[in-house]
mmCIF file of C-alpha atoms and ligand atoms in Angstrom:
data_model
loop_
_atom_site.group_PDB
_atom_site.id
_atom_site.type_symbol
_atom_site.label_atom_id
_atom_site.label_comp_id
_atom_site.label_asym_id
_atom_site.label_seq_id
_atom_site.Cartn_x
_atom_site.Cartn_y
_atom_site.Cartn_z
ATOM 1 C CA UNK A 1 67.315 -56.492 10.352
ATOM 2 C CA UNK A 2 69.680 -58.856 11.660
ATOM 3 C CA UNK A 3 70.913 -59.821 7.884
ATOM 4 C CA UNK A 4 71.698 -55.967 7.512
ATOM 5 C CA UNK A 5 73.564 -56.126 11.211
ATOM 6 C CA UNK A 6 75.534 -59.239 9.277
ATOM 7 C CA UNK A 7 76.099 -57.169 6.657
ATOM 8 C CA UNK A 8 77.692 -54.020 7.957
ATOM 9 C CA UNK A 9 79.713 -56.792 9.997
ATOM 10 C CA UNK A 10 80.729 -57.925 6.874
ATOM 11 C CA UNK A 11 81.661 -54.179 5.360
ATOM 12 C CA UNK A 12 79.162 -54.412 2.940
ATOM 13 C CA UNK A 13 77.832 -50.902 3.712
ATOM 14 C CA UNK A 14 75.548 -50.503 0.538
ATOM 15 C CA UNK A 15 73.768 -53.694 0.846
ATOM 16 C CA UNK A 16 73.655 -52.987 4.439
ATOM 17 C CA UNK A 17 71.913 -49.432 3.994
ATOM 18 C CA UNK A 18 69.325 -50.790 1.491
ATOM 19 C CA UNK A 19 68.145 -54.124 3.753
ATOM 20 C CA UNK A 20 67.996 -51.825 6.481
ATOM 21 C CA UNK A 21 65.582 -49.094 4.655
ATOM 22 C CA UNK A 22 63.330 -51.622 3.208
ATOM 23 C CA UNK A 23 63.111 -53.998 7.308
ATOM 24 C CA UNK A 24 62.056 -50.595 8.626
ATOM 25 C CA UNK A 25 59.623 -49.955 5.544
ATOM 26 C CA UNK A 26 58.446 -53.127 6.330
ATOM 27 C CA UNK A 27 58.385 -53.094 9.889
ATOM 28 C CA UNK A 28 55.913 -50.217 9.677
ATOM 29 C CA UNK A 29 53.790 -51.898 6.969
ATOM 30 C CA UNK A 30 53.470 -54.846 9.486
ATOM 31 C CA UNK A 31 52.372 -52.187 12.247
ATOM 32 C CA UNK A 32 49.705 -50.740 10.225
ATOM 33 C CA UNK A 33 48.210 -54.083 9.147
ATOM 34 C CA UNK A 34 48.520 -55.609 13.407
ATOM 35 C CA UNK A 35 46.710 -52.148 14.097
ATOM 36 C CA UNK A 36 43.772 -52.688 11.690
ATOM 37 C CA UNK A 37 44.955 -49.684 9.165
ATOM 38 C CA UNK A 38 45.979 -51.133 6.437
ATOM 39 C CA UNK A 39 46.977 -48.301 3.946
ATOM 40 C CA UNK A 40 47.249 -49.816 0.339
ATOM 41 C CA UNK A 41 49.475 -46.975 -0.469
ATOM 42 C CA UNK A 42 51.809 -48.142 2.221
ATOM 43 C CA UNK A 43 51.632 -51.791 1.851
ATOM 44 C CA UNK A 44 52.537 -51.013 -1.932
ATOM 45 C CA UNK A 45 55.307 -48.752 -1.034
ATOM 46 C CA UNK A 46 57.175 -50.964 1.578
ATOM 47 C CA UNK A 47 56.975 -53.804 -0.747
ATOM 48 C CA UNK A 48 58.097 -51.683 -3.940
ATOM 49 C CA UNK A 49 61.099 -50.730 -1.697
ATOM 50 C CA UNK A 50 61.879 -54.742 -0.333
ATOM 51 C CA UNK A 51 61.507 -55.730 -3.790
ATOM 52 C CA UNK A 52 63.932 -53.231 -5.240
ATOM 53 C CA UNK A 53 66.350 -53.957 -2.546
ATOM 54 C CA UNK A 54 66.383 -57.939 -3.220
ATOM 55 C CA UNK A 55 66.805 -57.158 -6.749
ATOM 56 C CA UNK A 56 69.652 -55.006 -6.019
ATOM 57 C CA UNK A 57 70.960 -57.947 -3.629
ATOM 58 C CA UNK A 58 70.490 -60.234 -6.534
ATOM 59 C CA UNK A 59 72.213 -58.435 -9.082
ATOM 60 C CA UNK A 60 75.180 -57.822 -7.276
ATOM 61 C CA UNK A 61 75.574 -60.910 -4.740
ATOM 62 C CA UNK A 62 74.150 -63.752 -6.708
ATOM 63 C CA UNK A 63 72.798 -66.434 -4.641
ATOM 64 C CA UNK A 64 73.218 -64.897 -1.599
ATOM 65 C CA UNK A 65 70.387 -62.078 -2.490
ATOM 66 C CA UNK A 66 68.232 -64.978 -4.214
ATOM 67 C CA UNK A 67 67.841 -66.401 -0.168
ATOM 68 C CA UNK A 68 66.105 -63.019 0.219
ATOM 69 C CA UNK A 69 62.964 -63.667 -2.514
ATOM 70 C CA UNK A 70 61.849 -66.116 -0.196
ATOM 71 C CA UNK A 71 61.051 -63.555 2.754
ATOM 72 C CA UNK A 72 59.437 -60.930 0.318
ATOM 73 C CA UNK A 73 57.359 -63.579 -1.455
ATOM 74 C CA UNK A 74 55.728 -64.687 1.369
ATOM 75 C CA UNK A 75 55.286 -60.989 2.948
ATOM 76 C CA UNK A 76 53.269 -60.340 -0.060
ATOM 77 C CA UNK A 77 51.152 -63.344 0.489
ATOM 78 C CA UNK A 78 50.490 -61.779 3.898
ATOM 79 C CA UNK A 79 49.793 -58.146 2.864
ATOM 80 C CA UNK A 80 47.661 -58.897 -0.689
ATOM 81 C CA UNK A 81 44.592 -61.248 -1.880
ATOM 82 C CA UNK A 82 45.897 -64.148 -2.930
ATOM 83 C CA UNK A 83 45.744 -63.496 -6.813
ATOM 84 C CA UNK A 84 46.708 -60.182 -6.434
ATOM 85 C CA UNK A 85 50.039 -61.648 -4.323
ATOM 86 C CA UNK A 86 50.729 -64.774 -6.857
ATOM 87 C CA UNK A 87 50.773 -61.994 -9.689
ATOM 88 C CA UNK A 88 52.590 -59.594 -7.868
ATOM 89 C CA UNK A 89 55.289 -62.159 -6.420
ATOM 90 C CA UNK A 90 55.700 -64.099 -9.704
ATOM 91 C CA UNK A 91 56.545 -60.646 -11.308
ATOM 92 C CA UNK A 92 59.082 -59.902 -8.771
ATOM 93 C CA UNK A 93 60.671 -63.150 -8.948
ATOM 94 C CA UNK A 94 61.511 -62.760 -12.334
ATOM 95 C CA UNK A 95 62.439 -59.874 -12.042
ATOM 96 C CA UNK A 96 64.970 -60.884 -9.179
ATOM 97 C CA UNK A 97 66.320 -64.061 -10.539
ATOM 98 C CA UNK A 98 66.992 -61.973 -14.220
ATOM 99 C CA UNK A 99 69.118 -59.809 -12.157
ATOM 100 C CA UNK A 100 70.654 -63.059 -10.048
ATOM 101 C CA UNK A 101 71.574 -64.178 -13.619
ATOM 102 C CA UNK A 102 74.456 -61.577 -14.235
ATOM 103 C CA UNK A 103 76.073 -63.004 -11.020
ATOM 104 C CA UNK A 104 75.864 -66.248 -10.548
ATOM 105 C CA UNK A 105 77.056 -69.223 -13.119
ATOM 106 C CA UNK A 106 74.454 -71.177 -14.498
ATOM 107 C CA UNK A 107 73.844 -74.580 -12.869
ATOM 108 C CA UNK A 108 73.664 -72.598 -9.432
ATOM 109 C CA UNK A 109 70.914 -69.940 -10.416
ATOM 110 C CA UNK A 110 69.099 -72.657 -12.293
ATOM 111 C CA UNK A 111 68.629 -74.532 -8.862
ATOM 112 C CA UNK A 112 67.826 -71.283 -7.077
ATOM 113 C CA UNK A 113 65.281 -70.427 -9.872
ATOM 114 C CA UNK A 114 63.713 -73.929 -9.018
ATOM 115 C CA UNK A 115 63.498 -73.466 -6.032
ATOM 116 C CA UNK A 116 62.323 -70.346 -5.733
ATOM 117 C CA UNK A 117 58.964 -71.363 -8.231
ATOM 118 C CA UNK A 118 58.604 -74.237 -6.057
ATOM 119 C CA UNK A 119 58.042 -71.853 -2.939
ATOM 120 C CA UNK A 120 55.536 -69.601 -5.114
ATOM 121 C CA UNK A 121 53.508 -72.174 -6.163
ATOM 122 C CA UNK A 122 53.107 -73.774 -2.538
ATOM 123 C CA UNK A 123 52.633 -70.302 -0.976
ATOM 124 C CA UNK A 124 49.890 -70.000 -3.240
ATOM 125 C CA UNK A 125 48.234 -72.761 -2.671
ATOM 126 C CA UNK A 126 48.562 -71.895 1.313
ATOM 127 C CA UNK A 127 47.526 -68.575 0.850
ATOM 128 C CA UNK A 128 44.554 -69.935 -1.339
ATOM 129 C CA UNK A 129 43.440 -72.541 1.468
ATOM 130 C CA UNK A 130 43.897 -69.466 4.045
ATOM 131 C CA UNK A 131 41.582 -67.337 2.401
ATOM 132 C CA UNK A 132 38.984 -70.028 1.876
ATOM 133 C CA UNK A 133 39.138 -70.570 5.555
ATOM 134 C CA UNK A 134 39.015 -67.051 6.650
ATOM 135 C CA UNK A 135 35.956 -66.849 4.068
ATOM 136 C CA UNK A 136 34.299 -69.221 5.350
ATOM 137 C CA UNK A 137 34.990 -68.308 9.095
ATOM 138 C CA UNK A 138 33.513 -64.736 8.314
ATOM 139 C CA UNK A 139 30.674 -66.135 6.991
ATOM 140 C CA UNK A 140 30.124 -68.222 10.471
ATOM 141 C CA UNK A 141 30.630 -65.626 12.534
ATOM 142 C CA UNK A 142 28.124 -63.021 10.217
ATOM 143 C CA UNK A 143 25.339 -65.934 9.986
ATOM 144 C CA UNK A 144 22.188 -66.585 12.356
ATOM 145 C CA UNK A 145 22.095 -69.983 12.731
ATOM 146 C CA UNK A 146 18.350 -70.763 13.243
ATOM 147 C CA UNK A 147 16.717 -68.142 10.081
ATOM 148 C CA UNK A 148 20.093 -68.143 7.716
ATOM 149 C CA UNK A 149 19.888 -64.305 7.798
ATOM 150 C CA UNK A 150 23.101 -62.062 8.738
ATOM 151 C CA UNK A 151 23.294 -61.274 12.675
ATOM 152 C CA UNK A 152 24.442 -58.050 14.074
ATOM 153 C CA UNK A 153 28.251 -58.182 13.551
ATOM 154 C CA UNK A 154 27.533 -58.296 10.163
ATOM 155 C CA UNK A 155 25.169 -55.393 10.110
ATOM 156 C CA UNK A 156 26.842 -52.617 12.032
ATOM 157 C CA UNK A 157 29.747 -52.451 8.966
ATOM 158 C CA UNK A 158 26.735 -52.364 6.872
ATOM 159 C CA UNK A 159 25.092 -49.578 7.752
ATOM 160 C CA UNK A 160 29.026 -47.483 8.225
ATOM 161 C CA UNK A 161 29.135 -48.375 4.574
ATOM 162 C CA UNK A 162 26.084 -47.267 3.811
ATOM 163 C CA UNK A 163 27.071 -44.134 5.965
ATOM 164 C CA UNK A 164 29.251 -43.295 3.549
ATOM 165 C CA UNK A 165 28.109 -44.150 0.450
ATOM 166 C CA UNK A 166 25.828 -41.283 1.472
ATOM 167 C CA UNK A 167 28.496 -38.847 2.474
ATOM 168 C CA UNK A 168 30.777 -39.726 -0.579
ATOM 169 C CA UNK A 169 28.450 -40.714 -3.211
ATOM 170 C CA UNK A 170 25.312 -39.003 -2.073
ATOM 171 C CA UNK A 171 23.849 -42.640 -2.281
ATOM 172 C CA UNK A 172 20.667 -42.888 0.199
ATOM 173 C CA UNK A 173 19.881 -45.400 1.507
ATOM 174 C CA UNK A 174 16.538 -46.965 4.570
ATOM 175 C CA UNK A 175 16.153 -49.426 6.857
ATOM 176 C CA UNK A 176 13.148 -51.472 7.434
ATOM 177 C CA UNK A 177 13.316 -52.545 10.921
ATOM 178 C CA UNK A 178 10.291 -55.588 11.730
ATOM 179 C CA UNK A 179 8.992 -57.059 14.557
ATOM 180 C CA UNK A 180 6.715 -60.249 14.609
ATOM 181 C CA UNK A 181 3.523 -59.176 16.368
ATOM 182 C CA UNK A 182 2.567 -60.940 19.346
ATOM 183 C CA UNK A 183 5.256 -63.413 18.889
ATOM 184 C CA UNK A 184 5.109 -64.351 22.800
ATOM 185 C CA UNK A 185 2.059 -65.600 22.351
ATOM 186 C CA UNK A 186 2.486 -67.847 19.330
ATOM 187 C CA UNK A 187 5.744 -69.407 22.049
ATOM 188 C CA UNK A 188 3.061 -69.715 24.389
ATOM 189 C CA UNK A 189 0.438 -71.215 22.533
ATOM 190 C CA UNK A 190 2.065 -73.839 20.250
ATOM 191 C CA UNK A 191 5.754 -74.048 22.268
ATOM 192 C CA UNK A 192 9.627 -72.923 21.452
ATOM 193 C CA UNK A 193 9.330 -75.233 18.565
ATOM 194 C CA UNK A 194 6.632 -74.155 16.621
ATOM 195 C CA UNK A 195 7.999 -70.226 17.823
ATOM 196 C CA UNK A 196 11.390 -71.028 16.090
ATOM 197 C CA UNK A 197 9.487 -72.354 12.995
ATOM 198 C CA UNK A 198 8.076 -68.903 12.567
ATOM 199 C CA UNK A 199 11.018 -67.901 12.581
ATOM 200 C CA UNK A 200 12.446 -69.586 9.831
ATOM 201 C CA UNK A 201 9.396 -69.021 7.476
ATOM 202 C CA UNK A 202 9.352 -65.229 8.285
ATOM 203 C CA UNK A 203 12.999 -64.862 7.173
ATOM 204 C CA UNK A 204 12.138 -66.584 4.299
ATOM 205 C CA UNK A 205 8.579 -64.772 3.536
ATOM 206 C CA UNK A 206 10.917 -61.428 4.092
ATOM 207 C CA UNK A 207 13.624 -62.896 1.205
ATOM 208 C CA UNK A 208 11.361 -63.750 -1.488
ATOM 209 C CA UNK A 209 9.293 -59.912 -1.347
ATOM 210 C CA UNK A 210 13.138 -58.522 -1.517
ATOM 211 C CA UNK A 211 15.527 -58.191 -4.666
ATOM 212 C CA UNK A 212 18.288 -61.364 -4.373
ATOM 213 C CA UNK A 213 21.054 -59.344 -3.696
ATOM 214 C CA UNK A 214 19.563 -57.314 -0.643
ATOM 215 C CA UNK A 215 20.846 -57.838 2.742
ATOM 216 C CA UNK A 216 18.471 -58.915 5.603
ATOM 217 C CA UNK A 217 19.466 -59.149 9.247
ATOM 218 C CA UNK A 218 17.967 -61.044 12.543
ATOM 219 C CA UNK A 219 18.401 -57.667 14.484
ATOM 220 C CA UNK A 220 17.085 -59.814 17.718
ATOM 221 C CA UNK A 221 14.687 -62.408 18.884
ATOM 222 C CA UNK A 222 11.926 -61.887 16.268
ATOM 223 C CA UNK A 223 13.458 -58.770 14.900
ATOM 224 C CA UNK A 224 14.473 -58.124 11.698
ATOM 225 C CA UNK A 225 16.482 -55.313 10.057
ATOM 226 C CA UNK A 226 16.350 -54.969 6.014
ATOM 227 C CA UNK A 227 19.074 -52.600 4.682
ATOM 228 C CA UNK A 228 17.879 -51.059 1.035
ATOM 229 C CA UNK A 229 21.006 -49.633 0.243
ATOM 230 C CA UNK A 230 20.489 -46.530 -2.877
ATOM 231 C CA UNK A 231 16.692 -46.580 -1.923
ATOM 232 C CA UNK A 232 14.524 -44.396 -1.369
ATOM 233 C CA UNK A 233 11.160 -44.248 0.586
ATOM 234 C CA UNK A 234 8.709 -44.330 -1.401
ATOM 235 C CA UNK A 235 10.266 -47.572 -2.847
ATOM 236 C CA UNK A 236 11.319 -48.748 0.576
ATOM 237 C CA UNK A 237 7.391 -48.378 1.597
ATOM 238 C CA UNK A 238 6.160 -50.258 -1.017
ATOM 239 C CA UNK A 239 8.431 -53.143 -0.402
ATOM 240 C CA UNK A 240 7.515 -52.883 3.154
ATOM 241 C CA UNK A 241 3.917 -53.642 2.691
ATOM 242 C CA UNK A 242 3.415 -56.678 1.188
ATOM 243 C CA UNK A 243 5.981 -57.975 4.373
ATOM 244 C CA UNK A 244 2.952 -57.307 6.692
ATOM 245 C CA UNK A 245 1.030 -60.496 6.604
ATOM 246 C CA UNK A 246 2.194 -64.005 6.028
ATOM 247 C CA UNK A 247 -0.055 -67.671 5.899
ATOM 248 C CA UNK A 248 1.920 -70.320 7.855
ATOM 249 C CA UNK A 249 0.312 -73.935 6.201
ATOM 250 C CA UNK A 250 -0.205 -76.435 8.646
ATOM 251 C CA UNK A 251 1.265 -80.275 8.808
ATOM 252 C CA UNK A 252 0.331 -83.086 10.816
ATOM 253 C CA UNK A 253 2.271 -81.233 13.891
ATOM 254 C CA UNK A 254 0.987 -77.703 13.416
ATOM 255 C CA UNK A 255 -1.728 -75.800 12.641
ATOM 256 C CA UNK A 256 -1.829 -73.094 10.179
ATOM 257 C CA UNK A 257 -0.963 -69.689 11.462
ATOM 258 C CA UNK A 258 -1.672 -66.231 10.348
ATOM 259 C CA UNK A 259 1.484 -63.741 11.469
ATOM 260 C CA UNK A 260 1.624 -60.757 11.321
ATOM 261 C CA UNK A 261 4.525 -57.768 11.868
ATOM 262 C CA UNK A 262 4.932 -54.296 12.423
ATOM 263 C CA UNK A 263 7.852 -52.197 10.873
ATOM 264 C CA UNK A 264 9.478 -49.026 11.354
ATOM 265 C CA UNK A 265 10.984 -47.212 8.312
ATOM 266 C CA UNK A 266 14.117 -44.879 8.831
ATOM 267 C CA UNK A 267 16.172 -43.290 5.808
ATOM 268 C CA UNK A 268 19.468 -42.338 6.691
ATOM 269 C CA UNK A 269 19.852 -38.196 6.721
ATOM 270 C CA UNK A 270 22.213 -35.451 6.560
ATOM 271 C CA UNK A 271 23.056 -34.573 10.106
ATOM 272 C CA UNK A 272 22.304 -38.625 11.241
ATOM 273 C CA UNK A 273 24.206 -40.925 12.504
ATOM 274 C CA UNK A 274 24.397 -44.889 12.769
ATOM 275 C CA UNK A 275 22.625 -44.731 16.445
ATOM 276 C CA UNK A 276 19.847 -42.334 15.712
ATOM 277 C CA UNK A 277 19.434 -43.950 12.183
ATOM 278 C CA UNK A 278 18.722 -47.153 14.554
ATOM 279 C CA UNK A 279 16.989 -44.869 16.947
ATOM 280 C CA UNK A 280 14.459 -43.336 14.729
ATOM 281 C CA UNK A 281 13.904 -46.774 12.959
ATOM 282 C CA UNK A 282 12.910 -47.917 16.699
ATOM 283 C CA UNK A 283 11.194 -45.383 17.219
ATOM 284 C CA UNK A 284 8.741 -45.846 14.034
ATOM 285 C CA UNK A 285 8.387 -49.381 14.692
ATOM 286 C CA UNK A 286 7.234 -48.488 18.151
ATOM 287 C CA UNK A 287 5.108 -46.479 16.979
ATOM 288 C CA UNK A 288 2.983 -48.820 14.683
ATOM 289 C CA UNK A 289 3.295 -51.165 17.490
ATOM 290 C CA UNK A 290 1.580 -48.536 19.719
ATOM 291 C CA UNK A 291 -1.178 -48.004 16.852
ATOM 292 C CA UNK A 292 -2.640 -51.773 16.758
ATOM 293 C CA UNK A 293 0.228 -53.268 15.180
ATOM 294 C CA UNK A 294 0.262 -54.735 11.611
ATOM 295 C CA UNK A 295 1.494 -51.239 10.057
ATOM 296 C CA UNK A 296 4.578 -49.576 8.535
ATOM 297 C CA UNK A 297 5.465 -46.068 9.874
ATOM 298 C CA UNK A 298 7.998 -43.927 8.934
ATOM 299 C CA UNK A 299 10.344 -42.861 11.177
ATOM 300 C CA UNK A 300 9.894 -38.408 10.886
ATOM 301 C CA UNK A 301 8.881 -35.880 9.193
ATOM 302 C CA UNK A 302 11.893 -35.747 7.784
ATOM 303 C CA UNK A 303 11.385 -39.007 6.448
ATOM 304 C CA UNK A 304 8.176 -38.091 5.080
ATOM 305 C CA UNK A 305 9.416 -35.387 2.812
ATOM 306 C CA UNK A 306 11.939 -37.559 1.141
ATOM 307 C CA UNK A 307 9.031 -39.840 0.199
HETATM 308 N N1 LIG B 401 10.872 -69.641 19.606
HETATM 309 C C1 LIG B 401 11.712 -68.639 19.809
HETATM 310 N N2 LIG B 401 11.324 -67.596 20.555
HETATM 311 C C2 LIG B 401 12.168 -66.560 20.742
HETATM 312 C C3 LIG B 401 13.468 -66.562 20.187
HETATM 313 N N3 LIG B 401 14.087 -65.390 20.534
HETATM 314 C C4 LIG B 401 13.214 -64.706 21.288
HETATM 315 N N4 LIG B 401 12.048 -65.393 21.410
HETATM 316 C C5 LIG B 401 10.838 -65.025 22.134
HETATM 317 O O1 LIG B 401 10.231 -63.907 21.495
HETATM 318 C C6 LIG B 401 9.309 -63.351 22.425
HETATM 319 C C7 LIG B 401 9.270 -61.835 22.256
HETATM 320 O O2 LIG B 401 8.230 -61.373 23.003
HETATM 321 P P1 LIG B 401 7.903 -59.835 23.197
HETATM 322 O O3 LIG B 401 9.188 -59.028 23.135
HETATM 323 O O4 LIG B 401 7.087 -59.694 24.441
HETATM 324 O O5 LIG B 401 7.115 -59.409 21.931
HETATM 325 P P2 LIG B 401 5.725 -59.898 21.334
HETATM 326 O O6 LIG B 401 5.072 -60.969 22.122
HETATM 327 O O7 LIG B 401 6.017 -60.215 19.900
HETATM 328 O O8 LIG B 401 4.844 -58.598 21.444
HETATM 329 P P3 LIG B 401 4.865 -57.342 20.481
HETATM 330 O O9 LIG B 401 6.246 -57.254 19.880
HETATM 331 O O10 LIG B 401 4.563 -56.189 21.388
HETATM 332 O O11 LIG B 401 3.812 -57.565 19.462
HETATM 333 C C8 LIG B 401 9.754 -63.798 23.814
HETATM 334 O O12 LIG B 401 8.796 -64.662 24.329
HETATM 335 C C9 LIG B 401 11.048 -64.572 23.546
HETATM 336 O O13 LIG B 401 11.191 -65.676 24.407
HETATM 337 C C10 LIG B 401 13.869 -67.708 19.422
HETATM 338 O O14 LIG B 401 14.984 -67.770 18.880
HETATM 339 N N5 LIG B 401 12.959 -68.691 19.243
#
């Protein structure tokens, strides 16, 4: 904005009115992404318009427009991937610096072209680092430490998705929702130690009866959540089973251990949402807790009919 205020200033209306359209575009691009919206559509549109307008700056000021691929190259670092921005940006700049060319003599728009390659390439590599970090920070935050599984922040995105992936793409999908029986006990018995130990093996007994790609959850102390995204029931039920019982092996510390679990089954239905999907998954495990334990239920009749 304030290079359009110096341009007006400087009677350059046209330049003025084109810098001005695409800070606004911008500006509201920028809103929408601090808001959590981001709108594709819009981040492609206020960028197509700042891009347009540097070229136009380019091709009819020279050098002086050039200065302005600096700002939009790193804006679409900000708004894009990284890859996605690099291509993006690198088209653009050529684009820019062609239309420099007409302007400005050759020694100067070689040293602008320089430098403006030298700023994509280190932006990249920024943006690259960036993304590795905010990877790896999601990944952190998503993670329970003690069983490896995901924790809840990462599940409740999970199951919106799966939401609609039913609404949209009629894609069904159940949770298996377990609970260590008599867990308490096995703390009280052999200690915290030999309780988080459990733990750890049950996640793992959980993984290896699931396909490799299939998301598992620590849903709270010894409860699990399994979301079986495009399942449905009957398939669901007879992955469930085999979950029931698992052999601990003793060491020299511990003594062999026999755990077992109950689990609710709930498959996500017309009319449902995220908390009664939970709900009725509760509400099945409860169930097979309140029938002796060691059993999978389902969560209604509902439920039942889709088997
Ligand atoms: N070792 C260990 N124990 C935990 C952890 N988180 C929760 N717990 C324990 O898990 C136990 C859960 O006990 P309850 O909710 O009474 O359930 P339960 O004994 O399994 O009984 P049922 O579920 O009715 O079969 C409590 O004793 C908690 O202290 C953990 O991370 N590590």
């Amino acid at each position: 904005m304030s290079f359009s205020v110096y341009r007006i200033y400087s009677e350059l209306y046209g330049i003025a009115s084109v810098l001005t359209l695409s800070a606004m575009v911008l500006a509201w691009s920028a809103w929408l992404e601090w808001r959590d919206k981001p709108s594709l559509r819009m981040k492609q549109i206020s960028l197509g318009v700042a891009s347009l307008a540097v070229c136009f700056a380019c091709y009819t000021m020279g050098y002086k427009g050039m200065i302005y691929i600096f700002p939009i190259s790193f804006i679409y670092f900000m708004l894009f991937p990284w890859l996605q921005a690099l291509i993006f940006t690198a088209c653009f700049c050529v684009v820019a610096l062609y239309a420099g060319s007409f302007t400005e003599p050759m020694p100067v728009w070689a040293r602008y072209s320089f430098a403006v390659f030298n700023n994509l390439i280190f932006a990249a590599l920024l943006a690259r680092v960036v993304a590795k970090q905010k990877a790896m920070l999601i990944d952190v935050a998503q993670t329970d430490e003690l069983t490896g599984c995901l924790n809840r922040k990462a599940l409740i995105p999970d199951l919106q998705q799966a939401i609609d992936d039913f609404h949209q793409k009629d894609k069904r999908s159940v949770i298996l929702l377990i609970d260590i029986d008599h867990f308490k006990s096995i703390n009280d018995t052999y200690g915290h130690l030999y309780g988080d130990l459990v733990l750890q093996s049950f996640a793992q007994h959980i993984k290896l009866l699931l396909p490799e790609d299939t998301r598992v959850y620590r849903y709270g102390g010894e409860e699990f959540l399994v979301l079986l995204n495009g399942y449905k029931i009957n398939k669901a039920i007879a992955l469930a089973n085999p979950m029931l019982q698992m052999i601990l092996p003793g060491d020299q510390r511990w003594p062999p251990l026999r755990v077992t679990c109950s689990i609710g089954i709930a498959a996500f239905s017309k009319g449902n949402s995220l908390e009664f999907w939970l709900k009725h998954a509760d509400e099945a495990l409860y169930e097979a807790k309140s029938q002796g334990r060691n059993r999978v239920k389902l969560a209604d009749a509902l439920n039942t009919q889709l088997a």
